Tab-separated table of C-alpha atoms in Angstrom:
chain	number	residue	atom	x	y	z
A	1	MET	CA	17.552	-13.287	3.510
A	2	VAL	CA	19.491	-10.397	6.027
A	3	LEU	CA	22.334	-10.848	3.683
A	4	LEU	CA	19.566	-10.352	0.553
A	5	VAL	CA	18.294	-7.714	2.595
A	6	SER	CA	21.613	-6.108	1.368
A	7	TRP	CA	23.339	-6.942	-1.347
A	8	ALA	CA	19.613	-7.680	-3.489
A	9	PRO	CA	18.669	-4.130	-4.428
A	10	VAL	CA	22.515	-3.934	-6.052
A	11	GLY	CA	22.593	-7.243	-7.528
A	12	LEU	CA	19.060	-7.052	-9.222
A	13	LYS	CA	19.585	-3.449	-11.378
A	14	ARG	CA	21.693	-5.277	-13.902
A	15	VAL	CA	18.584	-7.678	-14.542
A	16	PRO	CA	14.835	-8.133	-15.985
A	17	LEU	CA	13.810	-8.544	-12.014
A	18	THR	CA	12.574	-6.856	-8.396
A	19	LEU	CA	13.093	-7.896	-4.810
A	20	PRO	CA	8.925	-9.345	-4.643
A	21	ILE	CA	9.523	-10.945	-7.609
A	22	LEU	CA	12.389	-12.667	-5.901
A	23	CYS	CA	10.946	-12.950	-2.887
A	24	VAL	CA	8.083	-15.008	-4.682
A	25	ALA	CA	10.074	-17.817	-6.908
A	26	ILE	CA	12.652	-18.647	-3.178
A	27	GLY	CA	8.825	-19.550	-1.803
A	28	VAL	CA	7.508	-21.190	-4.064
A	29	ALA	CA	11.106	-23.379	-4.273
A	30	VAL	CA	11.288	-24.081	-1.482
A	31	PHE	CA	7.594	-24.789	-0.001
A	32	SER	CA	7.381	-27.087	-3.693
A	33	THR	CA	10.009	-29.375	-2.176
A	34	GLY	CA	7.347	-30.866	0.202
A	35	LEU	CA	11.057	-30.600	3.140
A	36	LEU	CA	8.865	-27.981	5.145
A	37	ALA	CA	5.648	-29.269	7.151
A	38	PHE	CA	4.112	-25.662	7.668
A	39	ASP	CA	1.774	-24.019	5.189
A	40	PRO	CA	1.781	-20.491	5.483
A	41	ASP	CA	-1.458	-20.277	3.331
A	42	PRO	CA	-3.291	-17.260	4.761
A	43	ARG	CA	-6.990	-18.649	4.742
A	44	THR	CA	-5.293	-21.105	7.611
A	45	TRP	CA	-2.922	-18.344	9.146
A	46	ASP	CA	-5.557	-15.374	9.052
A	47	THR	CA	-4.362	-13.828	12.310
A	48	LEU	CA	-1.568	-13.747	11.599
A	49	THR	CA	-1.404	-12.674	7.916
A	50	GLU	CA	-3.439	-9.802	8.848
A	51	ARG	CA	-0.726	-8.717	12.047
A	52	LEU	CA	1.824	-9.378	9.928
A	53	ALA	CA	0.298	-7.326	7.016
A	54	GLU	CA	-0.787	-4.998	8.802
A	55	LEU	CA	2.941	-4.289	10.699
A	56	VAL	CA	4.575	-3.898	6.982
A	57	VAL	CA	2.175	-1.385	5.616
A	58	ILE	CA	2.659	1.093	9.316
A	59	ILE	CA	6.534	0.824	8.582
A	60	SER	CA	6.734	1.624	5.012
A	61	LEU	CA	3.944	3.959	5.546
A	62	MET	CA	6.940	5.757	8.046
A	63	GLY	CA	9.821	5.286	5.156
A	64	ALA	CA	6.501	6.641	2.304
A	65	GLY	CA	6.921	10.006	4.292
A	66	LEU	CA	9.826	10.652	5.393
A	67	LYS	CA	11.529	10.093	1.751
A	68	LEU	CA	8.888	12.989	-0.131
A	69	ASP	CA	10.146	16.271	-0.162
A	70	ARG	CA	7.252	18.207	-0.942
A	71	PRO	CA	5.708	19.983	1.096
A	72	PRO	CA	1.761	19.535	1.657
A	73	GLY	CA	-0.741	21.526	-0.151
A	74	TRP	CA	-3.836	20.630	-2.515
A	75	LYS	CA	-1.647	22.645	-5.792
A	76	ALA	CA	1.556	20.975	-4.903
A	77	TRP	CA	-0.487	18.010	-3.884
A	78	ASN	CA	-2.513	18.418	-7.188
A	79	SER	CA	-1.916	14.345	-8.718
A	80	THR	CA	-2.436	13.315	-5.283
A	81	SER	CA	-5.791	14.816	-4.417
A	82	ARG	CA	-6.874	13.246	-8.258
A	83	LEU	CA	-5.816	9.314	-7.992
A	84	LEU	CA	-7.689	9.475	-4.507
A	85	ILE	CA	-10.986	11.889	-5.171
A	86	VAL	CA	-11.087	9.679	-8.476
A	87	ALA	CA	-9.515	6.915	-9.362
A	88	MET	CA	-9.830	4.851	-5.724
A	89	PRO	CA	-13.223	5.293	-5.740
A	90	LEU	CA	-13.789	4.547	-9.522
A	91	THR	CA	-11.499	1.359	-8.948
A	92	ILE	CA	-13.350	0.276	-5.744
A	93	ALA	CA	-16.719	0.552	-7.672
A	94	ALA	CA	-15.475	-0.825	-11.271
A	95	THR	CA	-13.507	-3.702	-9.326
A	96	ALA	CA	-16.664	-4.527	-7.441
A	97	LEU	CA	-18.828	-4.909	-10.228
A	98	LEU	CA	-16.742	-7.293	-11.443
A	99	GLY	CA	-16.706	-9.515	-8.664
A	100	TRP	CA	-20.787	-9.136	-8.548
A	101	ALA	CA	-21.690	-9.627	-12.071
A	102	GLY	CA	-18.258	-11.302	-13.511
A	103	LEU	CA	-17.559	-13.555	-10.472
A	104	GLY	CA	-21.136	-13.900	-9.331
A	105	PHE	CA	-20.238	-13.252	-5.424
A	106	SER	CA	-22.639	-11.601	-2.653
A	107	LEU	CA	-22.453	-7.826	-2.705
A	108	ALA	CA	-20.901	-7.939	0.495
A	109	MET	CA	-18.062	-9.777	-1.129
A	110	ALA	CA	-18.011	-8.030	-3.887
A	111	LEU	CA	-17.481	-4.755	-1.717
A	112	LEU	CA	-14.806	-6.997	-0.134
A	113	PHE	CA	-12.846	-7.513	-3.221
A	114	GLY	CA	-13.199	-3.712	-4.867
A	115	ALA	CA	-11.802	-2.815	-1.664
A	116	SER	CA	-9.004	-4.984	-1.057
A	117	MET	CA	-7.390	-3.855	-4.726
A	118	ALA	CA	-8.430	-0.171	-3.919
A	119	PRO	CA	-4.681	0.492	-2.511
A	120	THR	CA	-1.798	1.558	-4.940
A	121	ASP	CA	0.433	-0.495	-2.479
A	122	PRO	CA	3.604	1.219	-0.425
A	123	VAL	CA	5.206	-1.750	0.536
A	124	LEU	CA	6.102	-3.340	-3.423
A	125	ALA	CA	6.139	0.122	-4.823
A	126	ALA	CA	9.763	1.031	-4.028
A	127	ASP	CA	10.769	0.863	-7.822
A	128	VAL	CA	8.748	3.295	-8.789
A	129	GLN	CA	8.930	5.643	-5.418
A	130	VAL	CA	10.888	8.899	-4.815
A	131	GLY	CA	13.304	8.656	-3.420
A	132	PRO	CA	15.448	9.107	0.328
A	133	PRO	CA	14.973	12.737	1.947
A	134	ARG	CA	16.840	15.087	0.032
A	135	SER	CA	17.521	13.275	-3.043
A	136	GLY	CA	16.321	15.298	-5.727
A	137	ASP	CA	14.223	12.551	-7.478
A	138	GLU	CA	10.829	13.612	-6.885
A	139	ASP	CA	8.982	13.552	-10.488
A	140	GLU	CA	5.305	14.358	-11.075
A	141	VAL	CA	5.096	10.488	-11.715
A	142	ARG	CA	7.361	9.100	-8.664
A	143	PHE	CA	5.716	11.849	-6.298
A	144	GLY	CA	2.355	10.854	-7.155
A	145	LEU	CA	2.606	7.621	-6.613
A	146	THR	CA	4.314	7.622	-3.676
A	147	SER	CA	1.763	10.274	-1.542
A	148	GLU	CA	-1.196	8.479	-3.353
A	149	ALA	CA	0.313	4.777	-1.307
A	150	GLY	CA	1.025	6.432	1.697
A	151	LEU	CA	-2.519	8.310	1.429
A	152	ASN	CA	-5.268	5.527	-0.008
A	153	ASP	CA	-4.202	2.933	2.545
A	154	ALA	CA	-5.945	4.583	4.842
A	155	LEU	CA	-8.518	6.092	2.364
A	156	ALA	CA	-9.882	3.158	1.647
A	157	PHE	CA	-10.565	1.860	4.953
A	158	PRO	CA	-13.628	2.973	4.856
A	159	PHE	CA	-15.470	1.053	2.109
A	160	VAL	CA	-14.151	-2.496	4.139
A	161	HIS	CA	-16.116	-1.392	6.825
A	162	LEU	CA	-18.770	-1.235	3.517
A	163	ALA	CA	-18.760	-4.370	2.844
A	164	ILE	CA	-18.355	-5.527	6.651
A	165	LEU	CA	-21.783	-4.539	7.323
A	166	ALA	CA	-23.182	-5.450	3.971
A	167	ALA	CA	-21.828	-8.763	5.730
A	168	ALA	CA	-23.706	-8.110	8.476
A	169	GLY	CA	-26.916	-7.246	7.008
A	170	GLY	CA	-26.872	-3.420	7.939
A	171	LEU	CA	-26.951	-1.863	4.580
A	172	ALA	CA	-30.801	-2.738	5.110
A	173	THR	CA	-31.528	-0.660	8.035
A	174	GLN	CA	-30.758	3.456	9.068
A	175	GLY	CA	-28.772	2.996	11.454
A	176	GLY	CA	-26.203	0.855	9.643
A	177	LEU	CA	-25.549	3.036	7.451
A	178	LEU	CA	-25.790	6.302	9.491
A	179	ASP	CA	-23.330	4.550	12.359
A	180	TRP	CA	-20.759	3.917	8.883
A	181	PHE	CA	-20.645	7.613	7.529
A	182	THR	CA	-20.409	9.208	11.157
A	183	VAL	CA	-17.469	6.743	12.664
A	184	LYS	CA	-16.285	4.564	9.872
A	185	VAL	CA	-15.812	7.224	7.676
A	186	GLY	CA	-16.510	10.733	9.651
A	187	TRP	CA	-14.681	10.045	12.876
A	188	LYS	CA	-11.893	7.678	11.962
A	189	LEU	CA	-10.531	9.596	9.469
A	190	LEU	CA	-10.515	12.803	11.372
A	191	ALA	CA	-9.358	11.128	14.721
A	192	GLY	CA	-6.185	9.612	12.109
A	193	LEU	CA	-5.673	13.361	10.862
A	194	GLY	CA	-5.907	15.064	13.697
A	195	ALA	CA	-3.399	12.684	15.758
A	196	GLY	CA	-0.892	11.993	13.035
A	197	TRP	CA	-0.867	15.858	12.801
A	198	LEU	CA	-0.385	16.287	16.770
A	199	ILE	CA	1.617	13.577	17.236
A	200	GLY	CA	3.961	14.643	14.296
A	201	ARG	CA	4.557	18.026	15.330
A	202	THR	CA	4.749	16.905	19.172
A	203	LEU	CA	7.564	14.086	17.760
A	204	GLY	CA	9.040	16.538	15.675
A	205	HIS	CA	9.788	19.164	18.230
A	206	LEU	CA	11.245	16.483	20.348
A	207	LEU	CA	13.583	15.831	17.218
A	208	PHE	CA	14.741	18.992	16.220
A	209	ARG	CA	13.739	22.329	18.432
A	210	SER	CA	13.607	20.647	22.164
A	211	ARG	CA	17.046	21.947	24.026
A	212	ARG	CA	18.011	17.778	24.097
A	213	GLY	CA	16.501	17.169	20.581
A	214	LEU	CA	16.616	13.373	20.170
A	215	SER	CA	18.244	13.708	16.572
A	216	LYS	CA	21.667	14.875	18.079
A	217	LEU	CA	21.563	10.350	18.939
A	218	GLY	CA	21.479	9.745	15.563
A	219	ASP	CA	19.522	6.311	16.003
A	220	GLY	CA	17.735	5.331	13.322
A	221	LEU	CA	15.509	3.076	15.284
A	222	ILE	CA	13.431	6.307	16.630
A	223	ALA	CA	11.413	5.585	12.935
A	224	LEU	CA	10.337	3.267	14.358
A	225	ALA	CA	9.506	4.497	17.787
A	226	ALA	CA	7.410	6.736	15.705
A	227	THR	CA	5.767	4.629	13.809
A	228	LEU	CA	4.565	2.374	16.717
A	229	ILE	CA	3.380	5.570	18.495
A	230	ALA	CA	1.584	7.077	16.132
A	231	TYR	CA	-0.291	4.009	15.530
A	232	THR	CA	-0.610	2.193	18.985
A	233	LEU	CA	-2.418	6.037	19.960
A	234	THR	CA	-4.247	6.400	17.554
A	235	GLU	CA	-5.923	3.216	17.233
A	236	LEU	CA	-6.890	3.525	20.801
A	237	ILE	CA	-8.723	6.383	20.488
A	238	HIS	CA	-10.482	4.696	17.747
A	239	GLY	CA	-8.953	6.457	14.453
A	240	TYR	CA	-7.468	5.093	11.334
A	241	GLY	CA	-3.858	4.397	12.239
A	242	PHE	CA	-2.605	4.057	8.607
A	243	LEU	CA	-3.630	7.706	7.888
A	244	ALA	CA	-1.570	8.569	11.882
A	245	VAL	CA	1.723	7.159	11.115
A	246	PHE	CA	1.608	8.821	6.543
A	247	VAL	CA	0.697	12.392	8.910
A	248	CYS	CA	2.906	12.240	10.895
A	249	ALA	CA	6.068	10.935	9.162
A	250	LEU	CA	5.085	14.245	6.700
A	251	MET	CA	4.510	16.815	10.033
A	252	ILE	CA	8.233	15.261	11.218
A	253	ARG	CA	9.800	15.842	8.125
A	254	HIS	CA	8.563	19.431	7.080
A	255	SER	CA	8.802	20.542	11.509
A	256	GLU	CA	12.918	20.476	9.690
A	257	ARG	CA	13.153	19.525	6.510
A	258	ASP	CA	16.756	19.867	5.782
A	259	HIS	CA	17.845	18.248	8.454
A	260	GLU	CA	20.657	14.825	7.819
A	261	PHE	CA	18.556	12.674	10.389
A	262	HIS	CA	15.676	12.480	8.390
A	263	GLN	CA	18.054	10.230	6.189
A	264	GLU	CA	19.144	7.694	8.709
A	265	MET	CA	15.184	7.109	10.203
A	266	HIS	CA	14.380	6.861	6.244
A	267	ASP	CA	17.189	3.699	6.080
A	268	PHE	CA	16.199	2.802	9.057
A	269	SER	CA	12.271	2.193	8.261
A	270	ASP	CA	13.859	1.253	4.622
A	271	GLN	CA	15.814	-2.224	6.294
A	272	ILE	CA	13.163	-3.398	8.470
A	273	GLU	CA	10.244	-2.402	5.722
A	274	ARG	CA	12.400	-4.568	3.490
A	275	LEU	CA	13.300	-7.688	5.612
A	276	LEU	CA	9.299	-7.782	6.867
A	277	MET	CA	8.301	-7.930	3.086
A	278	MET	CA	10.763	-10.636	1.745
A	279	LEU	CA	9.512	-12.395	4.847
A	280	LEU	CA	5.393	-11.854	3.823
A	281	LEU	CA	6.603	-12.652	-0.189
A	282	VAL	CA	8.362	-15.933	1.090
A	283	LEU	CA	5.180	-16.988	2.317
A	284	PHE	CA	3.284	-15.852	-0.346
A	285	GLY	CA	5.445	-18.161	-3.074
A	286	GLY	CA	4.919	-21.477	-0.245
A	287	ALA	CA	1.400	-20.299	-0.443
A	288	LEU	CA	1.046	-20.520	-3.920
A	289	ALA	CA	3.011	-23.585	-4.049
A	290	ASN	CA	0.524	-25.148	-1.526
A	291	GLY	CA	-2.685	-24.477	-3.329
A	292	LEU	CA	-3.767	-20.799	-2.585
A	293	LEU	CA	-4.994	-20.366	-6.542
A	294	SER	CA	-6.477	-23.756	-7.245
A	295	SER	CA	-9.955	-23.330	-7.122
A	296	LEU	CA	-8.814	-19.772	-9.603
A	297	THR	CA	-10.686	-21.015	-12.710
A	298	TRP	CA	-10.487	-18.638	-16.382
A	299	THR	CA	-13.285	-16.195	-15.409
A	300	ASP	CA	-11.214	-15.418	-11.980
A	301	ALA	CA	-8.414	-14.914	-14.169
A	302	LEU	CA	-9.331	-12.775	-16.326
A	303	ILE	CA	-11.248	-10.476	-14.000
A	304	GLY	CA	-7.966	-10.567	-12.647
A	305	VAL	CA	-6.657	-9.271	-16.083
A	306	LEU	CA	-8.938	-6.823	-16.155
A	307	VAL	CA	-8.273	-5.292	-12.900
A	308	VAL	CA	-4.890	-5.064	-13.204
A	309	PHE	CA	-4.573	-3.597	-17.321
A	310	VAL	CA	-8.047	-1.804	-17.313
A	311	VAL	CA	-9.736	-0.523	-14.508
A	312	ARG	CA	-7.018	0.972	-12.660
A	313	PRO	CA	-5.829	2.206	-15.600
A	314	VAL	CA	-8.550	3.987	-17.429
A	315	ALA	CA	-9.914	4.816	-13.671
A	316	GLY	CA	-5.992	7.195	-13.490
A	317	LEU	CA	-6.987	7.929	-16.987
A	318	ILE	CA	-10.009	9.333	-15.832
A	319	ALA	CA	-8.769	10.928	-12.800
A	320	MET	CA	-5.985	12.670	-14.526
A	321	ALA	CA	-8.342	14.182	-17.044
A	322	GLY	CA	-7.894	17.671	-17.121
A	323	SER	CA	-4.047	18.065	-15.889
A	324	ASP	CA	-1.480	20.228	-16.798
A	325	GLN	CA	0.699	16.634	-16.719
A	326	PRO	CA	2.145	15.895	-20.339
A	327	TRP	CA	0.361	12.323	-22.012
A	328	ARG	CA	3.194	10.345	-21.401
A	329	GLU	CA	2.999	11.053	-17.403
A	330	ARG	CA	-0.722	10.197	-17.143
A	331	LEU	CA	-0.278	6.858	-18.111
A	332	LEU	CA	2.411	5.554	-16.044
A	333	LEU	CA	0.663	7.179	-12.861
A	334	ALA	CA	-2.510	5.310	-14.018
A	335	PHE	CA	-0.676	1.931	-15.027
A	336	LEU	CA	2.356	1.487	-12.209
A	337	GLY	CA	-0.369	1.406	-9.629
A	338	ILE	CA	0.969	-2.062	-7.364
A	339	ARG	CA	-1.558	-4.580	-5.504
A	340	GLY	CA	0.089	-6.061	-2.682
A	341	VAL	CA	0.729	-6.728	0.681
A	342	GLY	CA	-1.482	-3.795	1.140
A	343	SER	CA	-4.853	-6.106	-0.842
A	344	ILE	CA	-3.412	-9.093	1.639
A	345	TYR	CA	-3.758	-6.407	4.926
A	346	TYR	CA	-6.974	-5.729	3.826
A	347	LEU	CA	-8.305	-9.019	2.777
A	348	ALA	CA	-7.379	-10.691	6.199
A	349	TYR	CA	-8.981	-7.902	8.405
A	350	GLY	CA	-12.309	-8.029	6.319
A	351	ILE	CA	-12.198	-11.385	6.483
A	352	ASN	CA	-12.026	-11.471	10.092
A	353	HIS	CA	-14.002	-8.904	11.117
A	354	GLY	CA	-17.060	-9.843	8.964
A	355	ASP	CA	-19.272	-13.267	7.770
A	356	PHE	CA	-18.165	-13.567	4.540
A	357	GLY	CA	-18.828	-17.604	4.534
A	358	ASN	CA	-15.897	-19.775	1.675
A	359	SER	CA	-13.706	-16.943	1.161
A	360	GLU	CA	-11.369	-19.453	-0.300
A	361	ARG	CA	-12.373	-18.048	-4.050
A	362	LEU	CA	-11.805	-14.732	-3.149
A	363	TRP	CA	-8.216	-15.303	-1.935
A	364	ALA	CA	-7.358	-17.379	-5.191
A	365	VAL	CA	-8.642	-14.160	-7.022
A	366	VAL	CA	-6.852	-11.749	-5.389
A	367	GLY	CA	-3.320	-13.528	-4.777
A	368	PHE	CA	-3.768	-13.730	-8.707
A	369	ILE	CA	-3.886	-10.159	-8.980
A	370	ILE	CA	-0.918	-9.224	-6.231
A	371	LEU	CA	1.018	-12.232	-8.425
A	372	LEU	CA	0.300	-10.570	-11.701
A	373	SER	CA	1.395	-7.079	-10.405
A	374	ILE	CA	3.998	-8.006	-8.878
A	375	ILE	CA	5.030	-9.870	-12.418
A	376	VAL	CA	3.855	-7.083	-14.988
A	377	HIS	CA	4.766	-3.545	-12.168
A	378	GLY	CA	8.173	-5.470	-11.057
A	379	VAL	CA	9.762	-5.820	-15.617
A	380	THR	CA	7.468	-2.868	-16.556
A	381	ALA	CA	8.496	-0.354	-13.860
A	382	THR	CA	11.898	0.630	-14.040
A	383	PRO	CA	12.247	0.864	-18.028
A	384	LEU	CA	9.148	2.571	-17.615
A	385	LEU	CA	9.994	5.136	-15.891
A	386	ALA	CA	13.826	5.550	-17.241
A	387	ARG	CA	12.449	6.062	-20.394
A	388	LEU	CA	9.961	8.338	-18.953
A	389	ALA	CA	13.373	10.262	-17.295
A	390	ARG	CA	15.639	10.346	-20.650
A	391	ARG	CA	12.751	11.711	-22.605
A	392	ARG	CA	12.049	14.655	-20.126
A	393	ALA	CA	16.433	14.954	-20.124
A	394	ALA	CA	15.461	15.856	-23.972
A	395	ASP	CA	13.230	18.177	-24.206
A	396	ALA	CA	14.771	20.160	-21.194
């Protein structure tokens, strides 16, 4: 697997495959033989699934923040703001409605379904994200999808807590809703933002501006240390650690924007992320081989197709209405909302912390959507972005 991490990105450039597709296929092939007694079913290994997905996501968030060249700003991040403020809530609401009306889910389970489908995945979206730090590969589509993936993994969390509250019957009580709004929305978001800013500024000073600048060590392992510090400290004060890690990475990057050490930290973070992603996706393939989708019906599959091909694209186009981006860029921003590891984490977290009853069918629907997204977006993303680059060059 370590060799595959090194070889695959180069070897797959000439074929219409991506590393995630290959990993899922390997998992299906290996576990279909029946030689392994281990069954990687996320419904059985619920806590392990949550923790592994959590680790992969926070490492990917550090990498995403480090490689963004563009400094934070409302105007510069206009596409990001539109996708987060408009597209994400619309996606959650529409998906939850499909789950409730189309699949017969309870309100709580429908909300969890919607929240799980909210994140544009920072892990599986490598092919649509910007390049490494200082690479200059930061067109509006790649920037918008990278920054959206970095932030919506945290901003969708309040909706997961809303689903957990609904499962406990708390939506009918004023106290439950007040606690959700003040703590799960207000405090946790502010704490994540503030802690990420403070930790990132502090680490940026230690790395680049102190007399014994840690960047002189040239050790990319610092990226992993920064990830774990930001996440752990923020969780200790009951903030959103996902948000803190991404903001921390942004602050580190922009404390000395053009320093070459950012490349070393990004490369190390990227290697660890790919290794863990491959492990998780091989296990996901194994779960597919062992019957994760066994309870899937044709109605469930149709809803999954609608989520990938209708809900997110339409929500994205509504969000980008009135922007100054060309239509082809708006279409790509709307369509390339990849679902993956973030969805696995949110679903596992919600089920582990709330009483949603039998989750077998929900896992089947979400698993199908993730598989569909891995295949469809994996095969189409690179050609579509390459075509956009050629058109942009021709128009210049």
